[in-house]
XYZ file of N, CA and C in Angstrom:
633
model
N 106.667 316.840 78.692
C 105.899 316.210 80.333
C 104.726 315.640 79.404
N 104.866 314.050 80.301
C 103.992 313.048 80.211
C 102.403 313.379 81.159
N 101.304 312.965 80.365
C 100.163 313.706 81.097
C 99.233 312.141 81.339
N 98.625 311.741 82.199
C 97.793 310.646 82.732
C 96.191 311.485 82.794
N 95.137 310.281 82.122
C 94.047 310.738 82.516
C 93.176 309.934 83.584
N 92.888 310.046 85.134
C 92.389 309.248 85.838
C 91.144 309.069 85.598
N 91.012 307.365 85.888
C 89.858 306.696 85.720
C 89.494 305.879 86.670
N 88.380 305.136 87.118
C 87.978 304.578 88.248
C 88.688 303.197 88.505
N 89.900 302.630 87.550
C 90.680 301.947 87.474
C 91.909 302.416 88.113
N 92.767 303.727 87.540
C 93.743 303.936 88.078
C 93.669 304.962 89.113
N 92.781 305.487 89.577
C 92.314 306.128 90.294
C 93.156 306.253 91.832
N 92.665 305.251 92.467
C 93.859 304.928 93.875
C 95.284 304.819 93.815
N 95.511 304.754 92.595
C 97.168 304.650 92.493
C 97.992 305.740 92.123
N 96.815 306.632 91.423
C 97.306 307.911 91.353
C 97.730 308.776 92.142
N 98.880 309.887 91.939
C 98.845 310.834 93.085
C 98.303 312.284 92.390
N 97.143 312.719 93.565
C 96.369 313.671 93.318
C 96.823 314.719 94.571
N 97.408 316.233 94.260
C 97.731 316.667 94.908
C 97.042 317.429 96.268
N 95.875 317.461 95.801
C 94.907 317.695 96.667
C 93.521 316.790 97.263
N 94.263 315.499 97.279
C 93.416 314.504 97.765
C 94.287 314.230 99.149
N 92.905 314.133 99.998
C 93.487 313.868 101.818
C 92.288 312.882 102.726
N 92.899 312.534 103.020
C 91.796 311.782 104.261
C 92.403 311.580 105.381
N 91.632 312.231 106.449
C 92.042 312.664 107.786
C 91.669 313.255 108.427
N 91.537 312.943 109.935
C 90.465 313.753 110.938
C 91.072 314.336 111.610
N 90.903 315.958 111.411
C 91.373 317.194 112.570
C 90.167 317.464 113.628
N 90.593 316.873 114.847
C 89.925 316.698 115.884
C 88.729 316.225 115.709
N 87.788 317.032 115.995
C 86.082 316.122 115.805
C 85.382 316.413 113.912
N 86.313 317.100 113.227
C 86.117 317.125 112.055
C 86.496 316.391 111.180
N 85.940 315.698 110.287
C 86.404 315.048 109.119
C 86.667 315.173 108.223
N 87.826 314.980 107.543
C 88.065 315.539 106.201
C 88.036 314.396 105.104
N 87.191 314.562 104.299
C 86.812 313.363 103.004
C 87.627 313.269 102.068
N 87.727 312.354 101.229
C 88.791 311.986 100.405
C 88.596 312.020 99.166
N 89.075 313.087 98.606
C 88.690 313.726 97.012
C 88.365 312.653 96.174
N 89.129 311.631 96.105
C 89.056 310.705 95.270
C 87.625 309.695 95.059
N 87.127 310.048 96.238
C 85.816 308.666 96.438
C 84.607 309.903 95.504
N 84.738 311.497 96.064
C 83.829 312.124 95.231
C 84.287 312.127 93.669
N 85.560 312.404 93.504
C 85.799 312.009 91.506
C 85.188 310.640 91.371
N 85.749 309.517 91.647
C 85.000 308.331 91.421
C 83.579 308.442 91.112
N 82.609 309.219 92.083
C 81.716 309.165 91.569
C 80.953 310.019 90.486
N 81.665 310.730 90.338
C 81.673 312.136 89.403
C 81.848 311.534 88.246
N 83.185 310.683 88.029
C 83.558 309.962 86.774
C 82.497 309.670 85.909
N 81.108 308.939 86.592
C 79.962 308.203 86.187
C 79.314 309.385 85.416
N 79.592 310.740 85.584
C 78.683 311.849 85.198
C 79.570 312.676 84.164
N 80.919 311.860 83.621
C 81.468 312.610 82.717
C 82.657 313.323 83.006
N 82.798 313.233 84.476
C 84.062 314.099 84.902
C 85.481 313.550 84.212
N 86.298 314.427 83.824
C 87.307 313.925 83.467
C 88.588 314.704 84.377
N 89.553 313.884 85.003
C 90.562 314.430 85.533
C 91.971 314.294 84.932
N 92.413 315.310 84.244
C 93.698 315.022 83.466
C 94.795 315.763 84.115
N 96.044 315.146 84.216
C 97.121 315.751 84.848
C 98.448 315.570 84.385
N 99.502 315.951 84.993
C 100.933 315.916 84.635
C 101.428 314.883 85.457
N 102.143 314.008 84.735
C 103.294 312.949 85.758
C 103.714 313.308 86.812
N 103.399 314.037 87.535
C 104.359 314.643 88.370
C 103.892 314.499 89.627
N 104.440 314.770 91.040
C 103.836 315.141 92.319
C 103.500 316.681 92.408
N 102.791 317.291 92.129
C 102.956 318.486 92.025
C 101.342 318.668 91.374
N 101.060 320.283 91.696
C 99.747 320.751 91.454
C 99.654 321.418 89.787
N 99.118 319.807 88.876
C 99.419 320.258 87.520
C 98.176 319.521 86.662
N 96.823 320.410 86.957
C 95.967 319.487 86.373
C 95.051 320.260 85.881
N 93.858 319.442 85.470
C 92.640 320.306 85.077
C 91.568 319.054 85.357
N 90.339 319.666 85.958
C 89.039 318.877 86.474
C 88.158 319.345 85.565
N 87.430 318.814 84.682
C 86.364 319.280 84.058
C 85.209 318.520 84.032
N 83.927 318.945 83.226
C 82.736 317.905 84.015
C 81.227 318.849 82.623
N 80.871 317.548 82.098
C 79.743 318.449 81.267
C 78.844 319.188 82.343
N 78.348 320.697 81.986
C 77.760 321.814 82.678
C 76.726 321.142 83.310
N 75.774 320.607 82.947
C 74.420 319.972 83.308
C 74.767 319.102 84.429
N 75.746 318.170 84.879
C 76.419 317.771 85.556
C 77.597 318.562 86.905
N 77.767 319.705 86.429
C 78.750 320.286 87.438
C 78.166 320.906 88.760
N 78.297 321.196 89.761
C 77.969 321.536 90.729
C 78.435 322.660 90.898
N 78.110 323.411 90.286
C 77.951 324.988 90.118
C 76.378 325.262 89.701
N 76.028 326.479 90.531
C 74.993 327.660 89.927
C 74.983 328.151 88.790
N 75.010 327.638 87.468
C 75.590 328.351 86.413
C 74.238 327.335 85.139
N 73.842 328.401 84.498
C 72.643 328.036 83.306
C 73.980 327.775 82.049
N 73.717 326.535 81.283
C 74.182 326.427 80.140
C 73.368 325.516 79.251
N 73.812 325.231 77.869
C 73.371 324.768 77.122
C 74.208 323.649 75.945
N 74.599 322.702 76.678
C 75.634 321.299 76.270
C 76.912 322.286 75.879
N 77.372 322.840 77.410
C 78.526 323.247 77.640
C 79.336 322.325 78.224
N 80.484 322.191 78.259
C 81.745 321.773 79.189
C 82.029 322.786 80.097
N 82.070 322.595 81.494
C 82.749 323.491 82.643
C 83.849 322.835 83.059
N 84.709 324.108 83.359
C 86.185 323.504 84.135
C 85.760 323.489 85.648
N 86.094 322.933 86.054
C 85.898 322.751 87.942
C 87.141 323.550 88.407
N 88.117 322.724 87.886
C 89.526 323.345 88.186
C 90.482 323.132 87.189
N 91.445 324.393 87.040
C 92.945 324.601 86.380
C 93.939 325.002 86.849
N 94.733 324.207 87.783
C 95.751 324.244 88.824
C 97.289 323.986 88.067
N 98.126 325.311 88.032
C 99.085 325.019 87.852
C 100.285 326.148 88.733
N 101.048 325.070 89.522
C 101.244 326.459 90.479
C 103.040 325.831 90.616
N 103.778 326.432 91.594
C 104.890 326.219 92.149
C 106.102 325.999 90.856
N 106.773 325.502 90.812
C 108.161 325.337 89.840
C 107.955 325.024 88.835
N 106.315 324.357 88.780
C 105.610 324.170 87.194
C 105.052 325.311 86.168
N 104.697 326.471 87.168
C 104.623 327.240 86.520
C 105.539 327.943 85.468
N 104.968 328.087 84.217
C 105.944 329.038 83.202
C 106.155 328.121 82.316
N 105.732 326.962 82.296
C 106.022 326.006 80.750
C 105.677 325.500 79.990
N 104.186 326.429 79.959
C 103.214 325.955 79.347
C 102.446 324.631 79.600
N 102.093 324.216 80.766
C 101.547 323.364 81.209
C 100.132 323.562 81.236
N 99.650 324.713 81.759
C 98.258 325.308 81.679
C 97.534 325.277 80.229
N 98.690 325.698 78.899
C 98.034 325.367 77.627
C 97.910 324.153 77.561
N 98.522 323.544 77.465
C 98.439 321.871 77.658
C 96.997 321.184 77.963
N 97.052 321.604 79.196
C 95.830 321.435 79.799
C 94.646 322.084 79.350
N 94.294 322.917 79.111
C 93.096 323.589 78.535
C 93.105 323.434 77.064
N 94.601 323.123 76.311
C 93.755 322.579 74.863
C 93.303 321.038 74.750
N 94.013 320.256 75.727
C 92.683 319.072 76.325
C 91.650 319.080 76.537
N 91.227 319.836 77.261
C 89.714 320.225 77.540
C 89.013 320.712 76.412
N 89.602 321.578 75.533
C 89.032 322.057 74.276
C 88.758 321.024 73.422
N 89.640 320.091 73.065
C 89.992 318.927 72.119
C 88.836 318.174 72.686
N 88.766 317.638 73.984
C 87.716 316.791 74.249
C 86.238 317.337 74.157
N 86.224 318.696 74.524
C 84.599 319.361 74.401
C 84.304 319.294 72.835
N 85.323 319.386 71.901
C 85.009 319.818 70.414
C 84.428 318.318 70.292
N 85.190 317.022 70.417
C 85.076 315.496 70.421
C 83.362 315.146 70.616
N 82.797 316.186 71.835
C 81.616 315.684 72.568
C 80.450 316.472 71.381
N 80.949 317.428 71.307
C 79.905 317.948 70.481
C 79.374 318.800 71.436
N 80.266 319.315 72.114
C 79.915 320.741 73.445
C 80.095 321.837 72.436
N 78.864 322.949 73.486
C 78.910 324.027 72.348
C 80.040 325.114 72.948
N 80.766 325.000 73.732
C 81.738 325.682 74.482
C 82.107 325.445 75.651
N 83.026 326.080 76.582
C 83.550 325.741 77.760
C 83.125 326.666 78.411
N 83.401 326.897 79.994
C 83.271 327.481 80.730
C 83.691 327.693 81.997
N 84.302 328.871 82.644
C 84.668 328.832 84.200
C 84.824 329.613 84.834
N 84.967 329.447 86.476
C 84.758 330.329 87.290
C 86.089 331.264 87.204
N 86.169 332.746 87.782
C 87.666 333.211 87.990
C 87.278 334.569 88.750
N 88.335 335.011 89.122
C 88.300 335.919 90.089
C 89.679 337.203 90.202
N 89.671 337.883 90.310
C 90.791 338.673 90.832
C 91.445 338.967 91.781
N 92.857 338.741 92.240
C 93.465 338.837 93.217
C 93.716 337.692 93.970
N 94.646 337.762 95.019
C 95.244 336.422 95.504
C 93.934 335.757 96.419
N 93.504 336.631 97.265
C 92.504 336.319 98.054
C 91.541 335.305 97.614
N 91.513 334.929 96.228
C 90.561 334.503 95.586
C 91.476 333.366 94.622
N 92.560 333.086 95.331
C 93.354 332.324 94.376
C 93.245 331.086 93.864
N 92.219 330.153 94.375
C 91.863 329.060 94.091
C 90.887 328.959 92.921
N 90.538 330.146 92.514
C 89.738 330.367 90.979
C 90.503 330.892 90.286
N 90.165 330.529 88.984
C 91.008 330.898 87.974
C 91.671 332.401 87.517
N 92.793 332.299 86.717
C 93.423 333.544 86.581
C 92.837 334.403 85.340
N 92.120 335.378 85.783
C 91.016 335.970 84.398
C 92.134 336.293 83.273
N 93.037 336.721 83.498
C 94.227 337.251 82.872
C 94.782 336.366 81.731
N 95.042 334.952 82.278
C 95.148 334.127 81.505
C 94.371 333.399 80.266
N 93.029 333.622 80.808
C 91.947 332.849 80.014
C 91.342 333.953 79.317
N 91.616 335.392 79.206
C 91.846 336.121 78.174
C 92.553 336.218 77.227
N 94.250 335.989 77.666
C 95.256 335.297 76.975
C 95.013 334.523 75.911
N 93.912 333.308 76.480
C 93.651 332.315 75.639
C 92.306 332.278 74.748
N 91.766 333.289 75.083
C 90.687 333.668 74.021
C 89.210 333.893 75.118
N 89.070 333.557 76.024
C 88.162 333.452 76.776
C 87.312 334.867 77.184
N 86.465 334.833 77.328
C 85.393 336.402 77.636
C 84.708 336.149 78.696
N 84.408 337.157 78.926
C 83.540 337.255 79.992
C 82.141 337.232 79.743
N 81.248 335.764 80.696
C 79.877 335.739 79.886
C 78.885 336.743 81.381
N 79.477 336.921 82.947
C 78.292 337.203 83.350
C 79.304 337.322 84.743
N 79.050 338.276 85.529
C 79.500 338.638 86.760
C 78.615 338.544 87.734
N 78.732 337.886 89.116
C 77.957 338.126 90.146
C 78.360 339.556 91.044
N 77.069 339.700 92.088
C 77.299 340.934 92.720
C 78.896 340.751 93.472
N 79.060 339.634 93.883
C 80.057 339.729 94.997
C 81.700 339.511 94.280
N 81.477 339.644 92.735
C 82.845 339.597 92.018
C 83.051 338.262 91.663
N 82.473 337.561 91.711
C 83.024 336.090 90.730
C 82.421 336.494 89.640
N 83.172 335.967 88.324
C 83.340 336.178 87.060
C 83.029 334.782 86.623
N 82.219 334.814 85.679
C 81.791 333.510 84.788
C 82.686 333.958 83.285
N 83.566 333.065 82.867
C 84.228 333.434 81.519
C 83.914 332.318 80.741
N 83.702 332.265 79.387
C 83.502 331.144 78.323
C 84.283 331.253 76.976
N 84.181 329.983 76.373
C 84.921 330.270 75.253
C 83.902 329.278 74.168
N 83.084 330.231 73.137
C 82.462 329.252 72.240
C 82.957 328.365 71.295
N 82.499 327.422 71.367
C 83.025 326.403 70.278
C 82.000 325.964 69.138
N 81.139 326.716 69.422
C 79.564 326.580 67.931
C 79.587 327.893 67.931
N 78.702 328.108 66.355
C 78.375 329.329 65.959
C 77.203 329.548 66.585
N 76.990 330.706 66.999
C 75.657 331.132 67.513
C 75.253 330.728 69.235
N 76.416 330.335 69.834
C 76.281 329.748 71.106
C 75.779 330.504 71.883
N 75.200 330.616 72.824
C 74.242 331.438 73.828
C 75.442 331.410 75.127
N 75.713 332.251 75.445
C 76.626 332.447 76.539
C 76.181 331.676 77.675
N 76.959 331.092 78.345
C 76.628 330.536 79.710
C 76.206 331.665 80.679
N 75.570 331.602 81.888
C 75.054 332.490 82.577
C 74.931 332.163 84.156
N 75.242 332.912 85.221
C 74.848 332.216 86.476
C 73.275 332.392 86.762
N 72.936 331.271 87.695
C 71.606 331.275 88.157
C 71.531 332.667 89.209
N 70.243 332.978 89.228
C 70.062 334.088 90.038
C 70.502 334.098 91.435
N 70.278 332.727 91.927
C 70.725 332.819 93.546
C 72.114 332.831 93.318
N 73.055 332.940 92.456
C 74.444 333.117 92.530
C 74.969 334.722 92.080
N 74.127 334.893 91.000
C 74.110 336.250 90.572
C 74.246 337.328 91.533
N 73.073 337.275 92.450
C 72.282 337.864 93.443
C 72.513 337.156 94.535
N 73.644 336.809 95.295
C 73.144 335.793 96.415
C 72.778 336.694 97.800
N 71.694 336.065 98.464
C 71.239 336.684 99.481
C 70.805 335.646 100.279
N 70.546 336.282 101.886
C 69.703 335.025 102.588
C 68.671 336.102 103.088
N 67.904 335.117 103.936
C 66.504 335.921 104.362
C 66.589 336.323 105.878
N 67.758 335.873 106.565
C 67.896 336.171 107.804
C 69.671 336.684 108.036
N 69.673 337.044 109.317
C 70.631 337.915 109.820
C 72.312 336.713 109.724
N 73.442 336.863 109.356
C 74.789 336.012 109.953
C 74.758 335.784 108.253
N 75.410 334.691 108.281
C 76.159 333.961 107.384
C 75.624 332.541 106.958
N 75.389 332.265 105.665
C 75.117 330.790 105.421
C 76.386 330.272 104.391
N 76.996 329.563 104.759
C 78.198 328.656 103.729
C 77.941 327.395 103.204
N 77.941 327.615 102.018
C 77.195 326.153 101.462
C 79.057 325.597 100.926
N 79.144 323.986 101.399
C 80.343 323.555 100.911
C 80.432 322.270 100.171
N 80.971 321.752 99.637
C 80.764 320.143 98.864
C 82.457 319.415 99.127
N 82.221 318.340 98.738
C 83.750 317.501 98.705
C 84.477 317.920 97.786
N 84.145 318.645 97.020
C 84.804 319.002 95.679
C 86.242 319.069 95.951
N 86.583 320.184 96.631
C 87.753 320.627 96.929
C 87.978 320.411 98.716
N 88.917 319.697 99.110
C 89.272 319.468 100.399
C 89.931 320.282 101.295
N 90.365 321.676 100.561
C 90.524 322.500 101.302
C 89.748 323.334 101.927
N 88.506 323.221 101.452
C 87.291 323.703 102.299
C 86.900 322.838 103.427
N 87.766 321.765 103.837
C 87.199 321.593 105.489
C 88.499 322.384 106.105
N 89.370 322.887 105.489
C 90.552 323.950 106.583
C 89.543 324.981 106.963
N 88.764 325.085 106.167
C 88.403 326.611 106.436
C 86.926 326.754 106.885
N 85.999 325.723 106.884
C 84.957 325.546 107.526
C 84.728 325.728 108.959
N 85.297 324.947 109.799
C 85.860 325.184 111.257
C 86.459 326.420 111.644
N 87.324 327.267 110.910
C 87.866 328.534 110.948
C 86.589 329.450 110.850
N 85.704 329.313 109.720
C 84.971 330.731 109.574
C 83.891 330.453 110.835
N 83.682 329.098 111.179
C 82.902 329.042 112.497
C 83.416 329.433 113.925
N 84.460 329.371 113.968
C 85.557 330.099 114.984
C 85.094 331.219 114.791
N 85.344 332.481 113.867
C 85.231 333.544 113.805
C 84.140 333.955 114.147
N 83.282 333.373 113.571
C 81.943 333.874 113.858
C 81.402 333.707 115.234
N 81.426 332.469 115.621
C 81.369 332.730 117.215
C 82.011 333.586 117.789
N 83.420 333.943 117.515
C 83.936 335.147 118.142
C 83.256 336.556 118.504
N 82.631 336.606 117.273
C 82.532 337.845 116.391
C 80.760 337.978 116.972
N 80.414 336.820 117.616
C 78.499 336.833 117.868
C 77.967 337.010 116.423
N 78.227 336.117 115.375
C 77.764 336.253 113.800
C 76.840 334.997 113.837
N 75.550 334.826 114.181
C 74.969 333.575 113.502
C 75.532 332.984 112.023
N 75.655 331.919 112.108
C 76.196 330.893 111.051
C 75.468 329.416 110.870
N 75.230 329.596 109.411
C 74.992 328.001 109.075
C 75.371 327.463 108.159
N 75.857 326.377 108.573
C 76.624 325.255 107.478
C 75.966 324.563 106.977
N 76.027 324.394 105.208
C 75.077 323.489 104.523
C 76.669 322.328 103.716
N 76.679 321.492 104.120
C 77.066 320.453 103.040
C 76.118 319.645 101.998
N 76.796 320.109 101.215
C 76.005 319.557 99.948
C 76.564 318.552 99.205
N 75.991 317.259 99.455
C 76.339 315.758 99.133
C 76.143 315.209 97.932
N 74.953 316.042 97.197
C 74.271 315.848 96.036
C 74.244 316.643 94.878
């Protein structure tokens, strides 16, 4: 299998399985590639198989990651995704090893990633696969999301959730939904959550994070 690292120069011509630009009613779906281009200036890496399918890893220095975690010079994996007919061929291992190699080359103290059990959270990484590759649990939030890590330096302090993520709560009734352009599939769900909240008379506030 051949692999490609996306750059600001080849980004527009390369296929990304989760990139989409369209409008659904009055709800805009923004282009994942535009988000990636901005993040590349902060050290984001998008490494993919040279196929039209879901075989890629996306990672970034943890201090620039759009996740509520606390680390000291770690690498954070935004997304590791291999699915469909491409599963079972060792591609996930290839992608993870490339991230580890790059993290070591940059002098990172380790790498971390979010995961969760169960198919209802299937867009998060599989903890069983990660454990098989040597990652262990660093922290778990009250809502069941787990932060796993792999140290690459001796005496590396494990990463952890910020309090707002470890103990999520709001000061009013109803739901508060935070979302970003990192995962375009979010745009499929935001209006559907709004519809469900309206149907059941639940107050809803949506917050689109752009920085």
